[in-house]
Coordinates of C-alpha atoms in Angstrom, one line a residue:
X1 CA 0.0 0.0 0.0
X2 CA 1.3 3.7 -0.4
X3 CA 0.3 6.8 1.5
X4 CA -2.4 6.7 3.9
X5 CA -5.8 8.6 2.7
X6 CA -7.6 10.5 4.7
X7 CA -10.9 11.8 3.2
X8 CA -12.7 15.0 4.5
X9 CA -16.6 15.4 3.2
X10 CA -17.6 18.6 4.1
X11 CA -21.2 18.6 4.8
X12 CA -23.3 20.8 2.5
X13 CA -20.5 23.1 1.0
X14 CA -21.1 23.4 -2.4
X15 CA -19.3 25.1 -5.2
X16 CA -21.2 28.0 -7.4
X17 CA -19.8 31.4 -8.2
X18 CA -23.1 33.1 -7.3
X19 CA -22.2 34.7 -4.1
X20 CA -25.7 35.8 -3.3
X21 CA -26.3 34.6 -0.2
X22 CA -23.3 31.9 -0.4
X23 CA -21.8 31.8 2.9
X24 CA -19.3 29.1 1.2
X25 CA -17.9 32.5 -1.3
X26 CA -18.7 34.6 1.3
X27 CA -17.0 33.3 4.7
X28 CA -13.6 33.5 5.4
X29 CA -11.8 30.5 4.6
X30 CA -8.0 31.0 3.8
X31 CA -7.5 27.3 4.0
X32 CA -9.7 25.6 1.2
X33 CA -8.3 28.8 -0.8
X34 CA -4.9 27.3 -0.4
X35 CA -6.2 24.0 -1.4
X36 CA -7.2 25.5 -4.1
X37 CA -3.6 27.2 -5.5
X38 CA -1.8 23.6 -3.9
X39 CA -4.1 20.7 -4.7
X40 CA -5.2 19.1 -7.8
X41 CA -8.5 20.6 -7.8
X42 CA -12.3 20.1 -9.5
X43 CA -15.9 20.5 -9.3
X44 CA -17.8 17.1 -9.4
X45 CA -21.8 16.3 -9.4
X46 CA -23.9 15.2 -6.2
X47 CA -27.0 15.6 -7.1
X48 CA -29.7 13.9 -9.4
X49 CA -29.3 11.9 -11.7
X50 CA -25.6 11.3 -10.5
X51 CA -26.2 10.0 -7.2
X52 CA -29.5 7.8 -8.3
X53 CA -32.6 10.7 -8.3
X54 CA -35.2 10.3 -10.6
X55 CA -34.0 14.0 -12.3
X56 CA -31.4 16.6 -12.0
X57 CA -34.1 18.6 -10.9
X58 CA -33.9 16.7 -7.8
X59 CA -30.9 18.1 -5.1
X60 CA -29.0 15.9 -3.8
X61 CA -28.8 14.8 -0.4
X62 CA -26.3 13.2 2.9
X63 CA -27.5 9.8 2.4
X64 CA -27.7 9.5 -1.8
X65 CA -24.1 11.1 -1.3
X66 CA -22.7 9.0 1.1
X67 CA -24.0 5.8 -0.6
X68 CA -22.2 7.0 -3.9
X69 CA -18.9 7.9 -2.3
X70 CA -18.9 4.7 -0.4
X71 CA -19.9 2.1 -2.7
X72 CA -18.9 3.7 -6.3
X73 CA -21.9 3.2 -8.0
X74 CA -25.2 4.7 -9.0
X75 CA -27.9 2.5 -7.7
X76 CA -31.8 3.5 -7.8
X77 CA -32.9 5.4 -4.7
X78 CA -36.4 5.4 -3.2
X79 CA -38.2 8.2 -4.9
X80 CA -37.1 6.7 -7.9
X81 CA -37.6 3.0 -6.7
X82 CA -40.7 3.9 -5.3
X83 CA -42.1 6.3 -8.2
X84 CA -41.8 3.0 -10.6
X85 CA -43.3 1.0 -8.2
X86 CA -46.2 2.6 -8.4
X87 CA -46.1 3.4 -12.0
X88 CA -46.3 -0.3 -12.3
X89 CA -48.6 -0.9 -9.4
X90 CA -46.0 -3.1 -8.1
X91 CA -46.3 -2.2 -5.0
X92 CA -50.3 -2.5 -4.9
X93 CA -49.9 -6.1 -5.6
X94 CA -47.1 -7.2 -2.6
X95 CA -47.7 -9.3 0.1
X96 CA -47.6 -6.1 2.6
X97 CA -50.3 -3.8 0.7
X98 CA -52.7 -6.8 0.4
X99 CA -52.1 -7.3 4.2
X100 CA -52.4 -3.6 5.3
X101 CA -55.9 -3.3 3.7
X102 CA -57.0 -6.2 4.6
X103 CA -56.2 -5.3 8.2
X104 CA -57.7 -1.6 7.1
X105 CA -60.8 -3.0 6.2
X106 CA -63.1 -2.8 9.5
X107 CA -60.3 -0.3 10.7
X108 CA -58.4 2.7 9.9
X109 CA -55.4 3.1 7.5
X110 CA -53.0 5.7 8.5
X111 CA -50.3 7.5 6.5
X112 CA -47.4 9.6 8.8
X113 CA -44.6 11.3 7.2
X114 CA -43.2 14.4 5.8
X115 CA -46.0 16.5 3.9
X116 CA -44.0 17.9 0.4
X117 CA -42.1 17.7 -2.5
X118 CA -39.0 17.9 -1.5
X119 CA -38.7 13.9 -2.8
X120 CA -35.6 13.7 -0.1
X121 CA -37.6 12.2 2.3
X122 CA -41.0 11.9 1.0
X123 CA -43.2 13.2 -1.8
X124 CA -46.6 14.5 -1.5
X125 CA -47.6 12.4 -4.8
X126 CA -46.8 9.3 -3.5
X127 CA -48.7 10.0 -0.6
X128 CA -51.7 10.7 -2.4
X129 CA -51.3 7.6 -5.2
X130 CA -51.6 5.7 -2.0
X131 CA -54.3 7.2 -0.8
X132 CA -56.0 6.9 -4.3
X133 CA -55.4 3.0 -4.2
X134 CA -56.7 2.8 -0.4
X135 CA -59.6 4.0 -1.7
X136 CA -59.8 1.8 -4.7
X137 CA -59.3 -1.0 -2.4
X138 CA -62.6 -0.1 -0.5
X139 CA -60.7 1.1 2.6
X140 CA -63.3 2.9 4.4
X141 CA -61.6 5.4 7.1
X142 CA -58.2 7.0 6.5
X143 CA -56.6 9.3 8.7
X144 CA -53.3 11.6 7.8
X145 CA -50.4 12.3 10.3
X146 CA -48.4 15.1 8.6
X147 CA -44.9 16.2 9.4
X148 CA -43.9 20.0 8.0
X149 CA -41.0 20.3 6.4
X150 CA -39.5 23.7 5.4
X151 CA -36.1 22.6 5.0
X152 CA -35.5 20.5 1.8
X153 CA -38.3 23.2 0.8
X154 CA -38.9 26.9 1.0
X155 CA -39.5 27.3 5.0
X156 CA -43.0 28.5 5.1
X157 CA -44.1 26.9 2.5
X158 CA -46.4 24.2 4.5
X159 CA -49.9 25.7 3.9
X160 CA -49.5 25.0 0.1
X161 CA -48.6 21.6 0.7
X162 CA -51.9 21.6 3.1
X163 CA -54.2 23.2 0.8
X164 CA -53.2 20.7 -1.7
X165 CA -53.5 17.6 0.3
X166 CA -56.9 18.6 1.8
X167 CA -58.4 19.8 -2.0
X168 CA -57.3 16.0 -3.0
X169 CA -59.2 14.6 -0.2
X170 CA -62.0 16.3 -0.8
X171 CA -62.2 15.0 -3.9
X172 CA -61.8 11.3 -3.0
X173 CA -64.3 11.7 0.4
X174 CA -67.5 10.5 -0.4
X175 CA -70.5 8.5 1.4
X176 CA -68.5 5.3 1.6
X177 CA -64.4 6.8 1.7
X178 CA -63.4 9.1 4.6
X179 CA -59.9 10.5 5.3
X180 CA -59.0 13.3 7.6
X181 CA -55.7 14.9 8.6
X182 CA -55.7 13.8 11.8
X183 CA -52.3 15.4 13.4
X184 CA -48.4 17.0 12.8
X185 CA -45.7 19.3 13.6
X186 CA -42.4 20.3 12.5
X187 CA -40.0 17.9 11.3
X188 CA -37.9 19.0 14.0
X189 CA -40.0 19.0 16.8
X190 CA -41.9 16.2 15.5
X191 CA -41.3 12.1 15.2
X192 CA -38.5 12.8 12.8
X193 CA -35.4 12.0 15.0
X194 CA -32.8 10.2 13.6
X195 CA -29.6 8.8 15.1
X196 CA -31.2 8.5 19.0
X197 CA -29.9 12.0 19.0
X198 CA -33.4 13.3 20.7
X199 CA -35.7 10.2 21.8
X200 CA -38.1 13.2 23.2
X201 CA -39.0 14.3 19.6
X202 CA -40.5 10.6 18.9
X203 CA -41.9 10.9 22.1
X204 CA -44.1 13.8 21.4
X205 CA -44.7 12.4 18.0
X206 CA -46.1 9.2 19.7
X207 CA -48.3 11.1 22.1
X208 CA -49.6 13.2 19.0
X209 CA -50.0 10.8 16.5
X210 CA -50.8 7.5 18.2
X211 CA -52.3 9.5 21.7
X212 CA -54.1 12.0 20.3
X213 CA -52.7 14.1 23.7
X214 CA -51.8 18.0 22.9
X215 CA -53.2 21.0 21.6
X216 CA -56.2 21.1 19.7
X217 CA -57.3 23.0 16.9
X218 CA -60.2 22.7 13.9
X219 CA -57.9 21.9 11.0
X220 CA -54.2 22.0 10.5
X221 CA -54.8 25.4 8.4
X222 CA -56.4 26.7 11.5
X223 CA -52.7 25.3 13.5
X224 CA -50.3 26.5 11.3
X225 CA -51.4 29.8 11.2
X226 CA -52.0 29.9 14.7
X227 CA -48.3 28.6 15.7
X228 CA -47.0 31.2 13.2
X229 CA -48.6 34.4 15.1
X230 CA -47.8 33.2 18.3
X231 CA -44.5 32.4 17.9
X232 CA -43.4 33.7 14.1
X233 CA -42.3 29.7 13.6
X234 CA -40.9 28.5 10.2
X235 CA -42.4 24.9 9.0
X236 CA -39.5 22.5 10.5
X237 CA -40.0 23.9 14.2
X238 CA -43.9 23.9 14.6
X239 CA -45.1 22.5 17.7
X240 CA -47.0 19.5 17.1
X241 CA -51.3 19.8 16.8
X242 CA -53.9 17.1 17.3
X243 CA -57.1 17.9 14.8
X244 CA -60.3 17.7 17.2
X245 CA -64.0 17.7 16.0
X246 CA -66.1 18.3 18.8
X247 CA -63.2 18.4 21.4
X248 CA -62.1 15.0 20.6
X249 CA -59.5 14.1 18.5
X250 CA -60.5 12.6 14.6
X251 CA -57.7 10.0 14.5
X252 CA -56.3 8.4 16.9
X253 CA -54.5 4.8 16.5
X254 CA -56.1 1.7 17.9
X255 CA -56.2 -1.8 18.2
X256 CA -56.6 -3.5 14.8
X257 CA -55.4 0.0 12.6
X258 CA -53.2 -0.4 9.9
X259 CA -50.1 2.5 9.9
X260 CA -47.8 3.3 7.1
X261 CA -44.8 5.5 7.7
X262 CA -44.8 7.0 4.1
X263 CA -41.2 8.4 3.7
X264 CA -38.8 6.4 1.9
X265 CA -35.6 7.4 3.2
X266 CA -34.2 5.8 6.1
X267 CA -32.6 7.8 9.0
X268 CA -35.4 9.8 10.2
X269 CA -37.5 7.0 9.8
X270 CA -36.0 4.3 12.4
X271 CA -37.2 5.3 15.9
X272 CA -40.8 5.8 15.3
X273 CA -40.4 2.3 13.6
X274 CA -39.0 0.9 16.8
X275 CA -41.7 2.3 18.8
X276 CA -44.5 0.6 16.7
X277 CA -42.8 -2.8 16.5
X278 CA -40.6 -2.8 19.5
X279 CA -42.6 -5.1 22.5
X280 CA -41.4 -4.6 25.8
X281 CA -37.8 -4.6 25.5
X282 CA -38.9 -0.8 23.8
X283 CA -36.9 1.3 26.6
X284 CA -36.5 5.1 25.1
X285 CA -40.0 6.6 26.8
X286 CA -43.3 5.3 28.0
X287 CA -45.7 4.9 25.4
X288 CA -48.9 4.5 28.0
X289 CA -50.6 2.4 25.4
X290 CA -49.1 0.7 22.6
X291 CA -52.2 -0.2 20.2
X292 CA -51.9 -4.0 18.4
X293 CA -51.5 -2.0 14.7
X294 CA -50.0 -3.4 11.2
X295 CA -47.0 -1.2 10.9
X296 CA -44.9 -0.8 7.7
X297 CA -43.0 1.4 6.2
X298 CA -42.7 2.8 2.7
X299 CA -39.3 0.8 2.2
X300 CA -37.3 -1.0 4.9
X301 CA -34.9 1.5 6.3
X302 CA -32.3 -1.2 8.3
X303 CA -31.9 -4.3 6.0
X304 CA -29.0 -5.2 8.8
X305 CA -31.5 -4.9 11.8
X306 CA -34.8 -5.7 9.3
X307 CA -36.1 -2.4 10.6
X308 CA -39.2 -2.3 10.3
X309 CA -40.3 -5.9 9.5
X310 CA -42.8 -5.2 6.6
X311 CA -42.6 -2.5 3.8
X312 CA -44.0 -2.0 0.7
X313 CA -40.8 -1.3 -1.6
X314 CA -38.0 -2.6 -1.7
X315 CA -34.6 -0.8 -1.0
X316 CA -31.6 -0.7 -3.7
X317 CA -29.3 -3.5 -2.9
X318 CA -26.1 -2.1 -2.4
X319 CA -22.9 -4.5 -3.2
X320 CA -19.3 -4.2 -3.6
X321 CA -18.9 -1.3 -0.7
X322 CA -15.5 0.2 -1.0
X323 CA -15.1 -1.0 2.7
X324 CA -15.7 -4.5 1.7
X325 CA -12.8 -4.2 -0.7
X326 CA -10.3 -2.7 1.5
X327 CA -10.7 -5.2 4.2
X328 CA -10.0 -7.5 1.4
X329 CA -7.1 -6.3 1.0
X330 CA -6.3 -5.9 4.4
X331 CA -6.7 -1.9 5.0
X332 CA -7.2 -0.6 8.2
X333 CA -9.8 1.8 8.6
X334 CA -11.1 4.7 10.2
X335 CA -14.7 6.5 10.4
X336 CA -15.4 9.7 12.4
X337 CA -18.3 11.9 12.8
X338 CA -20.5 13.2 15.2
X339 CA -24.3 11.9 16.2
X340 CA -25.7 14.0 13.4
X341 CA -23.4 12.7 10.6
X342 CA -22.3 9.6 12.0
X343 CA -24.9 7.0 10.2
X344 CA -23.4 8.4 7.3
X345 CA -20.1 7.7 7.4
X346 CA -20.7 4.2 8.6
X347 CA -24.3 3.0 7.8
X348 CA -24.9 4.6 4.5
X349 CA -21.3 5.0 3.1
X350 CA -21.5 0.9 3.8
X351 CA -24.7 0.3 1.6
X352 CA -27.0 0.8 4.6
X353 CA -25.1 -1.9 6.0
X354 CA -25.5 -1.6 10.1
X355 CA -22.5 -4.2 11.3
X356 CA -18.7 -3.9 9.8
X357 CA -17.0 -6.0 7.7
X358 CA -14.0 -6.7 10.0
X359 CA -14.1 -5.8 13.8
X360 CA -10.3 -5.3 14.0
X361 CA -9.8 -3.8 10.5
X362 CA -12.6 -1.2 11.0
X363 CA -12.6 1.4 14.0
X364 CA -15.8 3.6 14.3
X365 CA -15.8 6.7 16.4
X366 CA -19.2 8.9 17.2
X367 CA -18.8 12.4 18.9
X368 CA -22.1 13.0 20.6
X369 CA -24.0 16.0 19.7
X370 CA -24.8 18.8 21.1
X371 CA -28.6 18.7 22.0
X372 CA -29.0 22.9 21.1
X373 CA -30.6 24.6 18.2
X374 CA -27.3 24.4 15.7
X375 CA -27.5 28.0 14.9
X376 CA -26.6 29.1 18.5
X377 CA -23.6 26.8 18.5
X378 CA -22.2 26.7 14.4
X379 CA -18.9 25.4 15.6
X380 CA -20.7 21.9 16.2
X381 CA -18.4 19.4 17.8
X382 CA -15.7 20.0 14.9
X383 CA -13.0 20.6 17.0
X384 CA -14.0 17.5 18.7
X385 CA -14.1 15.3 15.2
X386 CA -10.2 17.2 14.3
X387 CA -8.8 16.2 17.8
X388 CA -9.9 12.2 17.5
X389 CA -8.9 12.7 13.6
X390 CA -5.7 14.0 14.0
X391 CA -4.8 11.2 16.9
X392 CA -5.6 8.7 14.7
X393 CA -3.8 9.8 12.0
X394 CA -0.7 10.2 14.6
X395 CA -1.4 6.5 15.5
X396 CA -0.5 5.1 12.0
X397 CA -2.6 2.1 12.4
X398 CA -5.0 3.6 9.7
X399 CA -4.4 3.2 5.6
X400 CA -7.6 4.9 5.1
X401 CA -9.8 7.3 7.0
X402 CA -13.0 9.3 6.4
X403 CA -14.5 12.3 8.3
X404 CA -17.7 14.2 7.9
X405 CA -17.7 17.7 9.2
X406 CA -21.9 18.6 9.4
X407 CA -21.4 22.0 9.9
X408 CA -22.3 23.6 6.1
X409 CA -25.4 20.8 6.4
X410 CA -26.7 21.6 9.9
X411 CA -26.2 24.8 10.1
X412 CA -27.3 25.5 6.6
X413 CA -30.8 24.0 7.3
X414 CA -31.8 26.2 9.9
X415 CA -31.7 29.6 7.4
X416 CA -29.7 31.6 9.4
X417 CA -26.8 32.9 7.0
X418 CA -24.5 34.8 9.6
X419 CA -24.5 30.9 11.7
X420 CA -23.7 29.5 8.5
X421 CA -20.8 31.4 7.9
X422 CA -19.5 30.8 11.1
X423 CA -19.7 26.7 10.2
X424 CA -18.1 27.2 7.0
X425 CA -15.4 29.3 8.5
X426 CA -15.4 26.2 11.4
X427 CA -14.8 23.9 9.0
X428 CA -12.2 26.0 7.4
X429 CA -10.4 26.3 10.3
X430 CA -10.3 22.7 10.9
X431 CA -8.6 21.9 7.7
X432 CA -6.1 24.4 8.7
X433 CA -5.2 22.2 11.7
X434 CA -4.8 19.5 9.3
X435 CA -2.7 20.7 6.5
X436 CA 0.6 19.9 8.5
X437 CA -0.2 16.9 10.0
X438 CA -1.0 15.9 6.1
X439 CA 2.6 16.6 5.2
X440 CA 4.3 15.7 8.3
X441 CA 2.8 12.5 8.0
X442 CA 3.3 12.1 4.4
X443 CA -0.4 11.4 4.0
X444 CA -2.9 12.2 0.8
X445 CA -5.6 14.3 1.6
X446 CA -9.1 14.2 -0.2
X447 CA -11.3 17.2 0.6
X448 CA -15.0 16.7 -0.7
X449 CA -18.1 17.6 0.1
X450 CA -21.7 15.0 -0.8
X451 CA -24.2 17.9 -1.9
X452 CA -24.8 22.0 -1.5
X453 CA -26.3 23.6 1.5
X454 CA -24.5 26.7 2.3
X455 CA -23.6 28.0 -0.5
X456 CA -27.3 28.8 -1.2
X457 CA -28.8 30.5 1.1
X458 CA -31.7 32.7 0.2
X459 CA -34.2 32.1 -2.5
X460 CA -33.7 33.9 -5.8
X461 CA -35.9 37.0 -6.0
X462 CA -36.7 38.3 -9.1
X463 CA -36.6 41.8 -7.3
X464 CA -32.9 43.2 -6.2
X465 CA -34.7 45.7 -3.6
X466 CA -36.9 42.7 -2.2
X467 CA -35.6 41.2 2.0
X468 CA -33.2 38.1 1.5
X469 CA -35.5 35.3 2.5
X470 CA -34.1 32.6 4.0
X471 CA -33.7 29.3 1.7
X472 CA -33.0 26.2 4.3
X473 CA -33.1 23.1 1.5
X474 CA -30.5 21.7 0.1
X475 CA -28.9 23.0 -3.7
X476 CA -28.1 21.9 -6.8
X477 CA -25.0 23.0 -6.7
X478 CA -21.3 20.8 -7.7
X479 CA -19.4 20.7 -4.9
X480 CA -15.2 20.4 -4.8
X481 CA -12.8 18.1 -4.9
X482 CA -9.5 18.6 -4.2
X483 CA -6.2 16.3 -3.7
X484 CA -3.4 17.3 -1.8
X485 CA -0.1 16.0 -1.1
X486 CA -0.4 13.9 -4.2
X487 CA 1.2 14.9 -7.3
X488 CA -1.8 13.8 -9.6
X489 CA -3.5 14.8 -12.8
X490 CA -7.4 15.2 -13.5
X491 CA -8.9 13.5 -16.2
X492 CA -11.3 15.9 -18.6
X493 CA -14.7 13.8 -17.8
X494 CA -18.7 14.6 -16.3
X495 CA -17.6 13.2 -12.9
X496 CA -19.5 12.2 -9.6
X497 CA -19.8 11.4 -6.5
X498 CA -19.6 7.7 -7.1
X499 CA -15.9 7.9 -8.8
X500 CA -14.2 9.2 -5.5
X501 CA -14.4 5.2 -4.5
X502 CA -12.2 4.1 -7.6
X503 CA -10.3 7.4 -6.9
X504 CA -9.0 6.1 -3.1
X505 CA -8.1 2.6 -4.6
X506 CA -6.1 4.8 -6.9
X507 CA -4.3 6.6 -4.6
X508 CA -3.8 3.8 -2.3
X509 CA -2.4 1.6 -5.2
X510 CA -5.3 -1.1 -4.9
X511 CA -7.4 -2.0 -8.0
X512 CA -10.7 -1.1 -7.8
X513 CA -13.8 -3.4 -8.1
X514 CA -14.6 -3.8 -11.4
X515 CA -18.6 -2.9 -10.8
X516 CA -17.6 0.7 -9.9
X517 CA -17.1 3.9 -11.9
X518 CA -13.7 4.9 -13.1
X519 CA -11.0 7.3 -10.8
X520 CA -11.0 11.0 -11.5
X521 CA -7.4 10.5 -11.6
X522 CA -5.5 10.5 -15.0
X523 CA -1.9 9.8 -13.5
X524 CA 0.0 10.3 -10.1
X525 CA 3.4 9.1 -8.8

């Protein structure tokens, strides 16, 4: 093997020379400047049709990016697995759909999940196609838990999404079809925890959805609007709502119900999977009453740990991980995040593989988050991530390592540009502290990033006197790619995520599988 590689992915720090709101031009970052003068240095795609969308309309996002950079490939991904599922009424014809309405049949089918188009973690259409075919399939009562999203779309933008789910129903409601929007909150207030970072979320999503315990109000029109005078919210951070007719709650979840979690990506979707299927060895908050319901979700979101048990789609099947073929050859390893990034440098950079390949060829290390809005503290726990990175590194046990800094993600999400460019100059900062360790170490360093966030962030106004208004989704920006401490030449090529795999193999004088893309790499000594 030659030099060690360490590989840097930069969370949401895209590449674009608008600098419009683009706390990436904007911020002051002297180190990825000098990258820029002193690496080998390009722009490649993370988005679309390059990482497995349906469209390059469609951004990119952590766990499409992750699963490219890790396995080398571009496989399916649920929208688009899920879209021409549906096309085909595939999915109306597995064994789960026929079992969910025959168990919605004297009962009630319910749908939770994110309420948009965003198709990152859901999309709106797919909720109603299903919707469509429960009513096809002479469900008779339906009942609609929505999560608001206003972050992989604009951020108060949830009334439209609303509107249009409650004009389709009323259409479809008749004297033998009923469905309701029954409850829903923020995204992050709401159910939509991922990584055990914040069990509470789930907790309140539980006592919202499944409960019917909280605040009341007529329709979720009537909540939004409510939430947003009291406390000028934006979509992701309303406080949940229960939708009461006559002081009582319209759909609660009881014995004999059917439930579908309707996102199809994964990491958001795990915990509130456990608590429907979990008996009682279910430890993370009392759930008072646990109702005997059939629970599945749009696709299965842990192959590893079969979570959750049924689901209507099935997930791509990831092979040939560029983990797999390291340990083949014997390559020690080395992942590092923190809680909010961690799944991604393990669980999705793997395949969505949960368990390692090798126990004493793999070494995973999770920082624990900070449990604080990430605007008040930008900074994150990088610091943290550079001080285990750069003693493991110092170690020389590892011929290959890979980080994920969250800050440009995180940060970027919550709209706040000034916080923004104090994560991008965090990050910055960090590379500076890792430059010389790079060259006294004689290491290669790889400094990426798996989709734009920050460099984005307002929405494009057609009028130059108009307020900046905050944009908080993702972009569909390149992103960079730089080598340093490698003297290497670029190939002239439409490149992608999935080469970087074929790239490390390169630069670590391993051939690469065969299955994968080829290296961005022309020649190198």
């Amino acid at each position: 093997m030659k030099k060690p590689v360490v590989l840097i992915v930069m969370d949401g720090v895209g590449y674009t020379d608008n600098n419009y709101g683009n706390a990436v031009n904007n911020a002051y970052t002297p180190n990825l400047e000098f990258l820029e003068k002193n690496a080998a240095f390009t722009t490649i795609k993370a988005h679309g049709t390059a990482v497995g969308l349906p469209s390059d309309e469609d951004m990119g996002n952590s766990e499409v990016g992750h699963n490219a950079i890790g396995c080398g490939q571009i496989y399916a991904q649920g929208a688009k697995l899920v879209n021409a599922s549906m096309q085909t009424k595939e999915i109306y014809a597995s064994e789960t759909w026929t079992a969910l309405k025959t168990q919605a049949k004297d009962h009630t089918l319910h749908f939770i999940g994110l309420l948009s188009d965003g198709n990152v973690h859901s999309h709106i259409d797919q909720l109603l196609d299903l919707i469509r075919q429960a009513k096809a399939d002479h469900i008779k009562q339906v009942r609609v838990h929505i999560l608001l999203d206003g972050r992989d779309v604009p951020e108060t933008s949830a009334l439209l999404y609303v509107q249009q789910l409650e004009d389709a129903l009323a259409t479809f409601n008749d004297a033998d079809f009923n469905a309701l929007i029954a409850s829903g909150g923020g995204r992050m207030k709401v159910t939509m925890d991922r990584y055990e970072a914040d069990w509470g979320m789930v907790e309140l999503g539980w006592k919202t959805h499944v409960l019917g315990e909280g605040r009341g109000f007529t329709s979720a029109k009537d909540a939004i609007e409510t939430y947003r005078i009291e406390g000028q919210y934006t979509d992701q951070f309303l406080p949940a709502f229960v939708i009461q007719n006559k002081g009582k709650p319209v759909g609660t979840i009881q014995d004999g119900d059917a439930v579908i979690f309707f996102n199809f990506r994964g990491d958001r979707a795990i915990e509130i999977s456990k608590a429907f299927e979990q008996g009682p060895e279910f430890k993370y908050f009392d759930r008072k009453r646990t109702p005997k319901v059939f629970f599945a979700g749009m696709l299965q979101y842990d192959g590893d740990l079969q979570i959750p048990k049924k689901f209507l789609g099935s997930p791509p099947h990831i092979t040939n991980p560029l983990s797999e073929l390291l340990v083949k050859h014997k390559v020690s390893q080395y992942a590092l995040s923190e809680t909010q990034k961690y799944g991604h440098v393990t669980y999705f950079w793997n395949g969505n593989r949960t368990e390692k390949f090798d126990d004493k060829l793999e070494t995973y290390v999770e920082i624990k988050s900070d449990l604080v809005p990430f605007e008040q503290r930008p900074w994150m726990k990088a610091a943290d991530i550079t001080d285990a990175l750069i003693e493991a590194i110092e170690s020389g046990k590892y011929g290959f390592l890979r980080v994920n800094y969250p800050n440009g993600d995180m940060v970027g999400h919550t709209g706040s540009y000034p916080a923004t460019i104090v994560g991008v100059e965090t990050v910055d900062l960090q590379l500076g502290r890792l430059l010389p360790i790079i060259r006294k170490h004689d290491a290669i360093l790889i400094v990426t990033a798996d989709h734009g966030n920050a460099d984005e962030m307002y929405e494009k106004s057609k009028d130059p006197n108009a307020t900046p208004k905050a944009k908080t989704s993702h972009t569909l920006s390149p992103v960079p790619f730089f080598v340093y401490n490698a003297n290497v030449k670029f190939k002239f090529g439409n490149f992608g995520l999935a080469n970087i795999a074929s790239t490390v193999t390169d630069l670590l004088g391993i051939q690469k599988d065969p299955a994968w893309l080829e290296s961005i790499i022309d020649k190198h000594d």
